[in-house]
Amino acid sequence: MADVPQIKVSAKPPIRTDALVMLVDNGRTETDGIDWGYLERVGFEAKVGSHVMVPGDGDLVRILVGMGDRAEVTPDTFRRAGAVAAKAGAKFKRINVDFPDASSELLDPRAMGQALAEGLVSGAYSYDEYKTSEVKLRDIVIVSKLGRELSSGVQRGRVVGEAVAFARDLVNEPGGSATPAALAKTVAERAMAAGLGVKLMDEKAIAKAGMGGLIAVNKGSTQPPRFIQLTYQPSGTSKSADGAGAHLALVGKGITFDSGGLSLKTGDGMMTMKMDKGGGASVLAAMCALPALKVRQRVTAFVPLTDNMPGPDAQRPGDVFRAHNGKTVEVLNTDAEGRLVLADALSVAADAKPDAIIDLATLTGAVMVALGKRIAGLMGNNDDFTGQVSDAAKWAGESVWTLPLPDEYRSALDSPVADLKNIGGDRYGGALTAGLFLSEFVPEGLPWAHLDIAGTAWSDEDTAETCKGATGFGVRTLLRLVERFAAPEV
């Protein structure tokens, strides 16, 4: 798994370092040893996300990272600056970050420290499992006199950043090696080490539990399915609901590789389909971070794992299965498989009687048509809860946009032979009809939110916070949501 750099806060810079990062806003006119006239000539304006390297004393390299307007600085500004700094310093083993202590007049040092550390870890990430070794950023010292409050935020940020890196690792691992059993084993080991309760269900237990959707999708595979349940119980509380705070359920789609089944994808369409476990990976990684963050809420995660393959006994268009909650589904397109495994997972999660459920899934290409690749689609049945999700995403720097679940589209899912079919009648509004399908497996009155992260879970290009491949989208949002979660008004 990816190495995460060590990060610490020090009032004095260490004697040995390879590069010095300076966070500067565009209102700053003087900086020790920096020729601002030169910077103006090369076009550096200290905009958010910008950086420039300039010579320092001796062999020291200075990396100036832009923070934009001082009055408009937010935690996300520090998150982006940290990512840019780590990317720019990726070829060094050690860097110092000169923290702008004056920013504490505008923002809480803990929030700044957490966001900066999240960015540093995200920017330093690379998936090197199958590459020969090369120089990597190992040690980061944030130089500041703000002390304990900043350090506390930095340590929390490193935990969050490490969770994002873990999610990326799970998604970046190829489908041939990240089989359901192998992925479940990796997650179980990490979860138990973190102090979570772990329940793994094999194919026999899955069949006994009546998870017809998961069984149907798995029929074409030689790899048996798994179902993971992770439980986080706050320290000092009993396992009963009494005194244990609100209870949130997390559900993630865990398709370890998606060929489309008999409704086979094109060759190009399959190239990145190891990313179809992105929702499940973010849920599982977020869960493993909860003990270190000492979250006060009870949280349970439910993640079905299978690949979707066109084997000899693969489900056929027109087949019907019965989901865990008893509803029957006619499958007309086997490439719309994520909603089938989520039908079971949502039903099982509802059995645990949580105060709310949120699911994350790389569910539809239609959401990318609507929102592109950098904004996730948010849907739900409770305005209070979707508001909590939206607020958490905003703080976490992960863009979401609320989409409707229109009742007038529900008839598109009517089937002549089953309770419903797994696709709508045409290619329009596909993200919405997929959300409506999932809503059929959430009991009436139970607050539920759905994040379609089909576009945001994977990046085809390097950005400030990501390299090509898995993004770990949703981990930060989930952790912020859990920390601030309150049982929604029904």
CSV table of C-alpha atoms in Angstrom, one decimal:
chain,number,residue,atom,x,y,z
A,1,MET,CA,0.0,0.0,0.0
A,2,ALA,CA,1.1,3.6,-0.6
A,3,ASP,CA,3.6,5.2,1.8
A,4,VAL,CA,2.2,8.3,3.5
A,5,PRO,CA,4.8,11.0,4.4
A,6,GLN,CA,5.5,11.8,8.0
A,7,ILE,CA,4.3,15.3,8.9
A,8,LYS,CA,5.1,17.3,12.0
A,9,VAL,CA,4.9,20.9,13.3
A,10,SER,CA,8.0,22.7,14.6
A,11,ALA,CA,8.6,26.2,15.8
A,12,LYS,CA,12.1,26.1,14.3
A,13,PRO,CA,13.0,24.8,10.9
A,14,PRO,CA,15.2,21.6,10.9
A,15,ILE,CA,18.8,22.0,9.9
A,16,ARG,CA,18.5,19.5,7.0
A,17,THR,CA,16.0,19.9,4.3
A,18,ASP,CA,15.9,19.6,0.5
A,19,ALA,CA,13.4,22.4,-0.3
A,20,LEU,CA,11.5,25.2,1.4
A,21,VAL,CA,7.8,25.7,0.6
A,22,MET,CA,6.4,29.2,1.2
A,23,LEU,CA,2.7,29.8,1.1
A,24,VAL,CA,2.1,33.3,-0.2
A,25,ASP,CA,-0.9,35.4,-1.0
A,26,ASN,CA,-1.1,38.0,-3.7
A,27,GLY,CA,-1.2,40.8,-1.3
A,28,ARG,CA,2.3,40.0,0.1
A,29,THR,CA,4.9,42.5,-1.0
A,30,GLU,CA,8.0,41.3,0.8
A,31,THR,CA,9.5,37.9,1.5
A,32,ASP,CA,12.9,37.1,2.7
A,33,GLY,CA,15.3,36.4,-0.1
A,34,ILE,CA,12.7,36.5,-2.8
A,35,ASP,CA,12.9,38.7,-5.8
A,36,TRP,CA,9.3,39.7,-6.5
A,37,GLY,CA,10.3,41.7,-9.5
A,38,TYR,CA,11.6,38.4,-11.0
A,39,LEU,CA,8.4,36.7,-10.1
A,40,GLU,CA,6.3,39.3,-11.8
A,41,ARG,CA,8.4,39.0,-14.9
A,42,VAL,CA,7.8,35.2,-15.0
A,43,GLY,CA,4.1,35.7,-14.5
A,44,PHE,CA,3.7,34.4,-10.9
A,45,GLU,CA,0.6,36.1,-9.3
A,46,ALA,CA,0.2,33.9,-6.2
A,47,LYS,CA,-3.2,32.6,-7.5
A,48,VAL,CA,-4.7,29.6,-5.7
A,49,GLY,CA,-3.1,26.4,-7.2
A,50,SER,CA,-0.1,28.2,-8.7
A,51,HIS,CA,3.5,27.6,-7.8
A,52,VAL,CA,7.0,28.6,-8.9
A,53,MET,CA,10.5,27.3,-8.0
A,54,VAL,CA,13.2,29.8,-7.3
A,55,PRO,CA,16.8,29.3,-6.1
A,56,GLY,CA,17.5,29.7,-2.4
A,57,ASP,CA,20.6,29.9,-0.4
A,58,GLY,CA,23.2,27.3,-1.5
A,59,ASP,CA,21.6,24.2,-2.8
A,60,LEU,CA,18.2,24.9,-1.2
A,61,VAL,CA,15.3,25.2,-3.5
A,62,ARG,CA,12.4,27.4,-2.6
A,63,ILE,CA,8.9,26.6,-3.8
A,64,LEU,CA,6.4,29.4,-3.7
A,65,VAL,CA,2.8,28.3,-3.6
A,66,GLY,CA,-0.1,30.7,-4.3
A,67,MET,CA,-2.9,31.2,-1.8
A,68,GLY,CA,-4.9,33.9,-3.7
A,69,ASP,CA,-6.5,36.8,-1.8
A,70,ARG,CA,-5.8,36.8,1.9
A,71,ALA,CA,-9.4,37.8,2.8
A,72,GLU,CA,-10.8,34.9,0.8
A,73,VAL,CA,-8.7,32.1,2.2
A,74,THR,CA,-10.6,29.0,3.4
A,75,PRO,CA,-9.6,25.6,4.6
A,76,ASP,CA,-9.9,24.3,1.0
A,77,THR,CA,-7.3,26.9,0.0
A,78,PHE,CA,-4.9,25.3,2.4
A,79,ARG,CA,-5.9,21.8,1.2
A,80,ARG,CA,-5.1,22.8,-2.4
A,81,ALA,CA,-1.9,24.6,-1.4
A,82,GLY,CA,-0.7,21.5,0.4
A,83,ALA,CA,-1.4,19.3,-2.6
A,84,VAL,CA,0.4,21.7,-4.9
A,85,ALA,CA,3.4,21.9,-2.5
A,86,ALA,CA,3.7,18.1,-2.3
A,87,LYS,CA,3.4,17.7,-6.0
A,88,ALA,CA,6.1,20.3,-6.6
A,89,GLY,CA,8.3,18.7,-4.0
A,90,ALA,CA,7.7,15.1,-5.1
A,91,LYS,CA,11.3,14.6,-6.1
A,92,PHE,CA,12.7,15.6,-2.7
A,93,LYS,CA,12.9,13.4,0.3
A,94,ARG,CA,12.4,16.2,2.8
A,95,ILE,CA,10.6,19.6,2.6
A,96,ASN,CA,9.8,22.3,5.0
A,97,VAL,CA,6.6,24.3,4.7
A,98,ASP,CA,6.7,27.8,6.1
A,99,PHE,CA,3.2,28.2,7.5
A,100,PRO,CA,1.7,31.8,7.3
A,101,ASP,CA,0.9,32.3,11.0
A,102,ALA,CA,-1.0,35.5,10.2
A,103,SER,CA,-3.8,33.3,8.7
A,104,SER,CA,-4.8,32.3,12.2
A,105,GLU,CA,-6.5,35.7,12.4
A,106,LEU,CA,-9.0,34.5,9.8
A,107,LEU,CA,-9.3,30.8,10.4
A,108,ASP,CA,-9.1,28.2,13.2
A,109,PRO,CA,-5.5,26.8,13.3
A,110,ARG,CA,-6.9,23.3,13.7
A,111,ALA,CA,-9.0,23.6,10.5
A,112,MET,CA,-6.1,25.1,8.6
A,113,GLY,CA,-3.7,22.4,9.8
A,114,GLN,CA,-6.1,19.5,9.0
A,115,ALA,CA,-6.8,20.8,5.5
A,116,LEU,CA,-3.1,21.5,4.8
A,117,ALA,CA,-2.1,18.0,5.9
A,118,GLU,CA,-4.9,16.4,3.9
A,119,GLY,CA,-3.6,18.2,0.8
A,120,LEU,CA,0.1,17.3,1.5
A,121,VAL,CA,-0.8,13.6,1.8
A,122,SER,CA,-3.0,13.7,-1.3
A,123,GLY,CA,-0.5,15.6,-3.4
A,124,ALA,CA,2.3,13.2,-2.3
A,125,TYR,CA,0.3,10.1,-3.3
A,126,SER,CA,1.4,7.8,-6.1
A,127,TYR,CA,0.5,4.2,-6.9
A,128,ASP,CA,3.8,2.4,-7.2
A,129,GLU,CA,2.9,-1.2,-6.5
A,130,TYR,CA,4.1,-2.3,-9.9
A,131,LYS,CA,6.8,0.2,-10.5
A,132,THR,CA,10.5,0.1,-9.7
A,133,SER,CA,11.5,2.3,-6.7
A,134,GLU,CA,12.2,6.0,-7.1
A,135,VAL,CA,12.8,9.0,-4.8
A,136,LYS,CA,9.6,9.8,-2.8
A,137,LEU,CA,8.7,12.5,-0.4
A,138,ARG,CA,9.2,11.0,3.1
A,139,ASP,CA,9.3,13.9,5.6
A,140,ILE,CA,7.5,17.2,5.9
A,141,VAL,CA,8.0,19.7,8.6
A,142,ILE,CA,5.5,22.6,8.9
A,143,VAL,CA,7.3,25.5,10.5
A,144,SER,CA,5.0,27.5,12.7
A,145,LYS,CA,4.7,29.1,16.1
A,146,LEU,CA,1.0,28.2,16.4
A,147,GLY,CA,2.0,25.0,18.2
A,148,ARG,CA,-0.5,22.6,19.8
A,149,GLU,CA,-3.7,23.7,17.9
A,150,LEU,CA,-2.1,23.5,14.5
A,151,SER,CA,-0.3,20.3,15.3
A,152,SER,CA,-3.6,18.7,16.4
A,153,GLY,CA,-5.2,19.6,13.1
A,154,VAL,CA,-2.2,18.4,11.2
A,155,GLN,CA,-2.4,14.9,12.8
A,156,ARG,CA,-6.1,14.7,12.1
A,157,GLY,CA,-5.4,15.7,8.5
A,158,ARG,CA,-2.8,13.0,8.1
A,159,VAL,CA,-5.3,10.4,9.3
A,160,VAL,CA,-7.8,11.6,6.7
A,161,GLY,CA,-5.2,11.8,4.0
A,162,GLU,CA,-4.1,8.3,4.8
A,163,ALA,CA,-7.7,7.1,4.5
A,164,VAL,CA,-8.0,8.8,1.0
A,165,ALA,CA,-4.7,7.1,0.0
A,166,PHE,CA,-6.0,3.7,1.2
A,167,ALA,CA,-9.2,4.1,-0.9
A,168,ARG,CA,-7.1,5.0,-3.9
A,169,ASP,CA,-4.9,1.9,-3.4
A,170,LEU,CA,-8.0,-0.3,-3.3
A,171,VAL,CA,-9.3,1.1,-6.5
A,172,ASN,CA,-6.0,1.3,-8.4
A,173,GLU,CA,-5.3,-2.4,-7.6
A,174,PRO,CA,-6.2,-4.3,-10.9
A,175,GLY,CA,-9.3,-6.4,-11.0
A,176,GLY,CA,-7.4,-9.6,-11.5
A,177,SER,CA,-5.6,-9.3,-8.2
A,178,ALA,CA,-8.2,-7.3,-6.3
A,179,THR,CA,-10.7,-10.2,-6.3
A,180,PRO,CA,-13.6,-10.1,-3.9
A,181,ALA,CA,-11.9,-12.5,-1.5
A,182,ALA,CA,-8.5,-10.8,-1.7
A,183,LEU,CA,-10.0,-7.3,-1.3
A,184,ALA,CA,-12.1,-8.5,1.7
A,185,LYS,CA,-9.0,-10.0,3.3
A,186,THR,CA,-7.0,-6.7,2.9
A,187,VAL,CA,-9.8,-4.6,4.3
A,188,ALA,CA,-10.6,-7.0,7.2
A,189,GLU,CA,-6.9,-7.0,8.3
A,190,ARG,CA,-6.8,-3.2,8.3
A,191,ALA,CA,-10.2,-2.8,10.0
A,192,MET,CA,-9.4,-5.2,12.8
A,193,ALA,CA,-6.0,-3.5,13.3
A,194,ALA,CA,-7.9,-0.2,13.6
A,195,GLY,CA,-10.3,-1.6,16.2
A,196,LEU,CA,-13.5,-2.1,14.1
A,197,GLY,CA,-15.9,-5.0,14.3
A,198,VAL,CA,-15.6,-7.1,11.2
A,199,LYS,CA,-18.1,-9.5,9.6
A,200,LEU,CA,-17.3,-11.2,6.3
A,201,MET,CA,-20.0,-13.2,4.5
A,202,ASP,CA,-19.0,-15.8,1.9
A,203,GLU,CA,-21.2,-17.0,-1.0
A,204,LYS,CA,-23.1,-19.5,1.2
A,205,ALA,CA,-24.0,-16.8,3.8
A,206,ILE,CA,-24.9,-14.4,1.1
A,207,ALA,CA,-27.3,-16.9,-0.4
A,208,LYS,CA,-28.8,-17.7,3.0
A,209,ALA,CA,-29.4,-14.0,3.6
A,210,GLY,CA,-31.4,-13.8,0.4
A,211,MET,CA,-29.1,-11.3,-1.4
A,212,GLY,CA,-30.5,-12.2,-4.9
A,213,GLY,CA,-29.0,-9.1,-6.6
A,214,LEU,CA,-25.4,-9.9,-5.5
A,215,ILE,CA,-25.9,-13.6,-6.5
A,216,ALA,CA,-27.3,-12.6,-9.9
A,217,VAL,CA,-24.4,-10.3,-10.8
A,218,ASN,CA,-21.8,-12.9,-9.6
A,219,LYS,CA,-23.2,-15.8,-11.7
A,220,GLY,CA,-20.9,-15.1,-14.6
A,221,SER,CA,-17.8,-15.1,-12.5
A,222,THR,CA,-15.3,-17.7,-11.4
A,223,GLN,CA,-14.5,-15.6,-8.3
A,224,PRO,CA,-17.0,-16.0,-5.4
A,225,PRO,CA,-18.6,-12.9,-4.0
A,226,ARG,CA,-18.1,-11.4,-0.5
A,227,PHE,CA,-20.2,-9.1,1.7
A,228,ILE,CA,-18.3,-6.9,4.2
A,229,GLN,CA,-19.9,-5.4,7.3
A,230,LEU,CA,-17.7,-3.1,9.4
A,231,THR,CA,-18.9,-1.7,12.8
A,232,TYR,CA,-17.6,1.3,14.6
A,233,GLN,CA,-18.7,1.7,18.3
A,234,PRO,CA,-17.6,4.9,20.0
A,235,SER,CA,-15.3,4.3,23.0
A,236,GLY,CA,-17.1,4.2,26.3
A,237,THR,CA,-20.6,3.3,24.9
A,238,SER,CA,-22.5,0.0,25.0
A,239,LYS,CA,-23.4,-1.9,21.8
A,240,SER,CA,-27.0,-1.1,22.3
A,241,ALA,CA,-28.5,2.1,21.0
A,242,ASP,CA,-28.8,3.6,24.5
A,243,GLY,CA,-26.2,6.3,25.1
A,244,ALA,CA,-24.3,5.4,21.9
A,245,GLY,CA,-25.3,8.5,19.9
A,246,ALA,CA,-26.9,8.7,16.4
A,247,HIS,CA,-26.3,5.7,14.1
A,248,LEU,CA,-25.3,6.2,10.5
A,249,ALA,CA,-25.1,3.4,7.9
A,250,LEU,CA,-22.7,3.7,5.0
A,251,VAL,CA,-23.2,1.6,1.8
A,252,GLY,CA,-20.7,1.3,-1.0
A,253,LYS,CA,-20.8,-0.3,-4.4
A,254,GLY,CA,-17.9,-2.8,-4.7
A,255,ILE,CA,-17.8,-4.1,-8.3
A,256,THR,CA,-14.1,-5.2,-8.4
A,257,PHE,CA,-14.2,-5.3,-12.2
A,258,ASP,CA,-17.0,-4.6,-14.6
A,259,SER,CA,-17.0,-6.1,-18.1
A,260,GLY,CA,-20.7,-5.4,-18.5
A,261,GLY,CA,-21.6,-9.1,-18.2
A,262,LEU,CA,-23.5,-10.4,-21.3
A,263,SER,CA,-24.3,-6.7,-22.1
A,264,LEU,CA,-20.6,-6.5,-22.8
A,265,LYS,CA,-18.8,-3.2,-22.8
A,266,THR,CA,-16.5,-2.1,-25.6
A,267,GLY,CA,-12.7,-2.7,-25.2
A,268,ASP,CA,-12.2,1.0,-24.5
A,269,GLY,CA,-15.1,1.0,-22.1
A,270,MET,CA,-13.4,-1.7,-20.0
A,271,MET,CA,-10.0,-0.2,-19.7
A,272,THR,CA,-10.7,1.7,-16.4
A,273,MET,CA,-13.3,-0.6,-15.0
A,274,LYS,CA,-11.3,-1.6,-11.9
A,275,MET,CA,-12.6,1.8,-10.7
A,276,ASP,CA,-16.1,0.4,-10.3
A,277,LYS,CA,-15.3,-0.4,-6.7
A,278,GLY,CA,-14.7,3.3,-6.0
A,279,GLY,CA,-17.8,3.8,-3.8
A,280,GLY,CA,-17.1,0.7,-1.7
A,281,ALA,CA,-13.4,1.6,-1.4
A,282,SER,CA,-14.2,5.1,-0.1
A,283,VAL,CA,-16.7,3.7,2.4
A,284,LEU,CA,-14.3,1.0,3.7
A,285,ALA,CA,-11.3,3.4,3.9
A,286,ALA,CA,-13.4,6.0,5.8
A,287,MET,CA,-14.5,3.4,8.3
A,288,CYS,CA,-10.9,2.4,9.1
A,289,ALA,CA,-10.1,6.1,10.0
A,290,LEU,CA,-13.0,6.5,12.5
A,291,PRO,CA,-11.2,5.1,15.6
A,292,ALA,CA,-8.1,7.3,15.1
A,293,LEU,CA,-10.4,10.4,14.8
A,294,LYS,CA,-12.4,9.3,17.9
A,295,VAL,CA,-15.7,9.9,16.3
A,296,ARG,CA,-18.7,10.0,18.7
A,297,GLN,CA,-21.3,8.5,16.4
A,298,ARG,CA,-22.1,4.9,15.8
A,299,VAL,CA,-21.4,3.9,12.2
A,300,THR,CA,-21.9,0.6,10.3
A,301,ALA,CA,-20.7,-0.1,6.7
A,302,PHE,CA,-22.2,-2.5,4.2
A,303,VAL,CA,-20.2,-3.3,1.0
A,304,PRO,CA,-21.1,-6.1,-1.5
A,305,LEU,CA,-18.1,-7.3,-3.5
A,306,THR,CA,-18.2,-9.1,-6.9
A,307,ASP,CA,-16.9,-8.7,-10.4
A,308,ASN,CA,-19.4,-8.6,-13.4
A,309,MET,CA,-18.3,-11.1,-16.0
A,310,PRO,CA,-19.8,-12.8,-19.1
A,311,GLY,CA,-19.2,-16.4,-17.9
A,312,PRO,CA,-21.2,-19.5,-19.1
A,313,ASP,CA,-23.9,-19.1,-16.4
A,314,ALA,CA,-24.0,-15.2,-16.4
A,315,GLN,CA,-27.4,-13.7,-15.9
A,316,ARG,CA,-29.2,-13.1,-19.1
A,317,PRO,CA,-31.2,-10.0,-20.2
A,318,GLY,CA,-34.8,-10.9,-19.1
A,319,ASP,CA,-33.8,-12.8,-16.0
A,320,VAL,CA,-35.6,-12.0,-12.8
A,321,PHE,CA,-34.1,-12.2,-9.2
A,322,ARG,CA,-35.5,-11.5,-5.8
A,323,ALA,CA,-33.7,-9.0,-3.6
A,324,HIS,CA,-33.1,-9.2,0.1
A,325,ASN,CA,-36.2,-7.1,0.9
A,326,GLY,CA,-38.4,-9.5,-1.2
A,327,LYS,CA,-38.9,-7.3,-4.3
A,328,THR,CA,-38.4,-8.9,-7.7
A,329,VAL,CA,-36.3,-7.3,-10.4
A,330,GLU,CA,-36.3,-7.9,-14.2
A,331,VAL,CA,-32.7,-7.4,-15.5
A,332,LEU,CA,-32.8,-6.0,-19.0
A,333,ASN,CA,-29.2,-4.7,-19.1
A,334,THR,CA,-26.6,-6.7,-17.2
A,335,ASP,CA,-24.2,-3.6,-17.4
A,336,ALA,CA,-26.6,-1.8,-15.0
A,337,GLU,CA,-25.3,-4.2,-12.3
A,338,GLY,CA,-24.3,-1.8,-9.5
A,339,ARG,CA,-27.8,-1.0,-8.6
A,340,LEU,CA,-28.5,-4.7,-8.2
A,341,VAL,CA,-25.9,-5.3,-5.6
A,342,LEU,CA,-26.8,-2.0,-3.9
A,343,ALA,CA,-30.4,-3.2,-3.7
A,344,ASP,CA,-29.4,-5.9,-1.3
A,345,ALA,CA,-26.9,-3.8,0.6
A,346,LEU,CA,-29.4,-1.0,1.2
A,347,SER,CA,-32.0,-3.6,2.4
A,348,VAL,CA,-29.5,-5.2,4.8
A,349,ALA,CA,-28.4,-1.8,6.0
A,350,ALA,CA,-32.1,-0.9,6.7
A,351,ASP,CA,-32.4,-4.0,8.8
A,352,ALA,CA,-29.9,-2.5,11.2
A,353,LYS,CA,-32.4,0.3,11.9
A,354,PRO,CA,-29.9,3.2,11.5
A,355,ASP,CA,-31.0,6.9,11.8
A,356,ALA,CA,-30.0,7.4,8.1
A,357,ILE,CA,-28.2,5.7,5.2
A,358,ILE,CA,-25.8,7.1,2.6
A,359,ASP,CA,-24.6,5.1,-0.3
A,360,LEU,CA,-21.7,5.9,-2.6
A,361,ALA,CA,-21.5,4.3,-6.1
A,362,THR,CA,-19.9,4.7,-9.5
A,363,LEU,CA,-23.4,4.2,-10.8
A,364,THR,CA,-24.2,5.9,-14.1
A,365,GLY,CA,-22.5,7.5,-17.1
A,366,ALA,CA,-25.6,9.7,-17.2
A,367,VAL,CA,-24.4,11.7,-14.2
A,368,MET,CA,-21.3,12.6,-16.1
A,369,VAL,CA,-23.5,13.9,-19.0
A,370,ALA,CA,-25.3,16.1,-16.5
A,371,LEU,CA,-22.4,17.2,-14.2
A,372,GLY,CA,-19.1,16.3,-15.9
A,373,LYS,CA,-16.3,14.5,-14.2
A,374,ARG,CA,-15.6,16.8,-11.2
A,375,ILE,CA,-19.0,17.0,-9.6
A,376,ALA,CA,-20.9,14.1,-8.0
A,377,GLY,CA,-24.7,13.8,-8.1
A,378,LEU,CA,-26.5,13.9,-4.8
A,379,MET,CA,-30.0,12.5,-4.4
A,380,GLY,CA,-32.1,11.6,-1.4
A,381,ASN,CA,-35.5,11.4,0.3
A,382,ASN,CA,-34.9,13.8,3.2
A,383,ASP,CA,-33.9,17.4,2.8
A,384,ASP,CA,-32.3,17.6,6.3
A,385,PHE,CA,-30.0,14.7,5.6
A,386,THR,CA,-29.1,15.7,2.1
A,387,GLY,CA,-28.3,19.1,3.5
A,388,GLN,CA,-25.9,17.5,6.0
A,389,VAL,CA,-24.2,15.7,3.1
A,390,SER,CA,-23.9,18.8,1.0
A,391,ASP,CA,-22.4,20.8,3.9
A,392,ALA,CA,-19.9,18.0,4.6
A,393,ALA,CA,-18.9,17.9,1.0
A,394,LYS,CA,-18.4,21.7,0.8
A,395,TRP,CA,-16.2,21.7,3.9
A,396,ALA,CA,-14.2,18.7,2.5
A,397,GLY,CA,-13.6,20.4,-0.8
A,398,GLU,CA,-15.5,17.7,-2.8
A,399,SER,CA,-18.1,19.1,-5.2
A,400,VAL,CA,-21.6,17.7,-5.2
A,401,TRP,CA,-24.8,18.9,-6.8
A,402,THR,CA,-28.3,18.0,-5.7
A,403,LEU,CA,-30.4,16.3,-8.3
A,404,PRO,CA,-34.2,15.5,-8.0
A,405,LEU,CA,-35.9,12.1,-7.6
A,406,PRO,CA,-39.0,12.9,-9.6
A,407,ASP,CA,-42.0,10.7,-8.9
A,408,GLU,CA,-43.2,11.1,-12.5
A,409,TYR,CA,-40.1,9.2,-13.7
A,410,ARG,CA,-40.9,6.1,-11.5
A,411,SER,CA,-43.2,4.5,-14.1
A,412,ALA,CA,-40.1,4.1,-16.4
A,413,LEU,CA,-39.1,1.3,-14.1
A,414,ASP,CA,-42.3,-0.7,-14.3
A,415,SER,CA,-41.9,-4.2,-15.5
A,416,PRO,CA,-44.6,-6.5,-17.0
A,417,VAL,CA,-43.1,-9.6,-15.2
A,418,ALA,CA,-41.6,-8.3,-12.0
A,419,ASP,CA,-42.0,-5.6,-9.4
A,420,LEU,CA,-39.6,-3.4,-11.4
A,421,LYS,CA,-36.9,-3.5,-14.1
A,422,ASN,CA,-33.3,-2.4,-13.7
A,423,ILE,CA,-33.3,0.3,-16.4
A,424,GLY,CA,-35.6,3.1,-17.5
A,425,GLY,CA,-37.3,3.3,-20.9
A,426,ASP,CA,-34.8,5.4,-22.8
A,427,ARG,CA,-31.3,7.0,-22.4
A,428,TYR,CA,-32.6,10.3,-20.9
A,429,GLY,CA,-32.5,11.0,-17.1
A,430,GLY,CA,-30.5,7.8,-16.4
A,431,ALA,CA,-29.0,9.1,-13.2
A,432,LEU,CA,-32.4,9.9,-11.8
A,433,THR,CA,-34.1,6.6,-12.7
A,434,ALA,CA,-31.1,4.8,-11.1
A,435,GLY,CA,-31.7,6.8,-8.0
A,436,LEU,CA,-35.4,6.0,-8.1
A,437,PHE,CA,-34.5,2.3,-8.5
A,438,LEU,CA,-32.3,2.4,-5.3
A,439,SER,CA,-35.1,4.2,-3.4
A,440,GLU,CA,-37.2,1.1,-3.8
A,441,PHE,CA,-34.9,-0.7,-1.3
A,442,VAL,CA,-35.0,1.9,1.4
A,443,PRO,CA,-38.1,1.7,3.8
A,444,GLU,CA,-40.4,4.6,3.7
A,445,GLY,CA,-39.5,7.2,6.4
A,446,LEU,CA,-35.8,6.2,6.7
A,447,PRO,CA,-33.6,9.1,5.6
A,448,TRP,CA,-31.4,8.2,2.8
A,449,ALA,CA,-28.9,9.9,0.5
A,450,HIS,CA,-27.2,8.6,-2.7
A,451,LEU,CA,-23.9,10.0,-4.2
A,452,ASP,CA,-23.3,9.0,-7.8
A,453,ILE,CA,-19.5,9.3,-8.1
A,454,ALA,CA,-19.1,7.8,-11.5
A,455,GLY,CA,-17.3,10.9,-12.8
A,456,THR,CA,-15.4,11.9,-9.7
A,457,ALA,CA,-14.0,8.6,-8.6
A,458,TRP,CA,-11.4,8.5,-11.4
A,459,SER,CA,-9.2,11.0,-13.0
A,460,ASP,CA,-7.8,10.8,-16.5
A,461,GLU,CA,-5.3,13.5,-15.8
A,462,ASP,CA,-3.0,14.8,-13.1
A,463,THR,CA,-4.5,17.5,-11.0
A,464,ALA,CA,-3.3,19.4,-7.9
A,465,GLU,CA,-4.7,16.8,-5.5
A,466,THR,CA,-4.7,13.6,-7.7
A,467,CYS,CA,-2.6,11.7,-10.1
A,468,LYS,CA,-4.1,9.7,-13.0
A,469,GLY,CA,-6.3,7.0,-11.6
A,470,ALA,CA,-8.3,6.7,-8.5
A,471,THR,CA,-9.2,9.9,-6.6
A,472,GLY,CA,-10.6,8.6,-3.3
A,473,PHE,CA,-13.5,10.9,-3.8
A,474,GLY,CA,-16.0,10.7,-0.9
A,475,VAL,CA,-13.7,9.7,1.9
A,476,ARG,CA,-13.3,13.3,3.2
A,477,THR,CA,-17.0,14.0,2.8
A,478,LEU,CA,-18.0,10.8,4.7
A,479,LEU,CA,-15.6,11.6,7.6
A,480,ARG,CA,-16.9,15.1,7.9
A,481,LEU,CA,-20.5,13.9,7.7
A,482,VAL,CA,-19.9,11.3,10.4
A,483,GLU,CA,-18.2,13.7,12.8
A,484,ARG,CA,-21.1,16.2,12.5
A,485,PHE,CA,-24.0,13.7,12.0
A,486,ALA,CA,-27.3,14.3,13.8
A,487,ALA,CA,-30.3,12.1,13.3
A,488,PRO,CA,-32.4,13.9,10.6
A,489,GLU,CA,-35.9,15.2,11.3
A,490,VAL,CA,-38.4,12.8,9.6
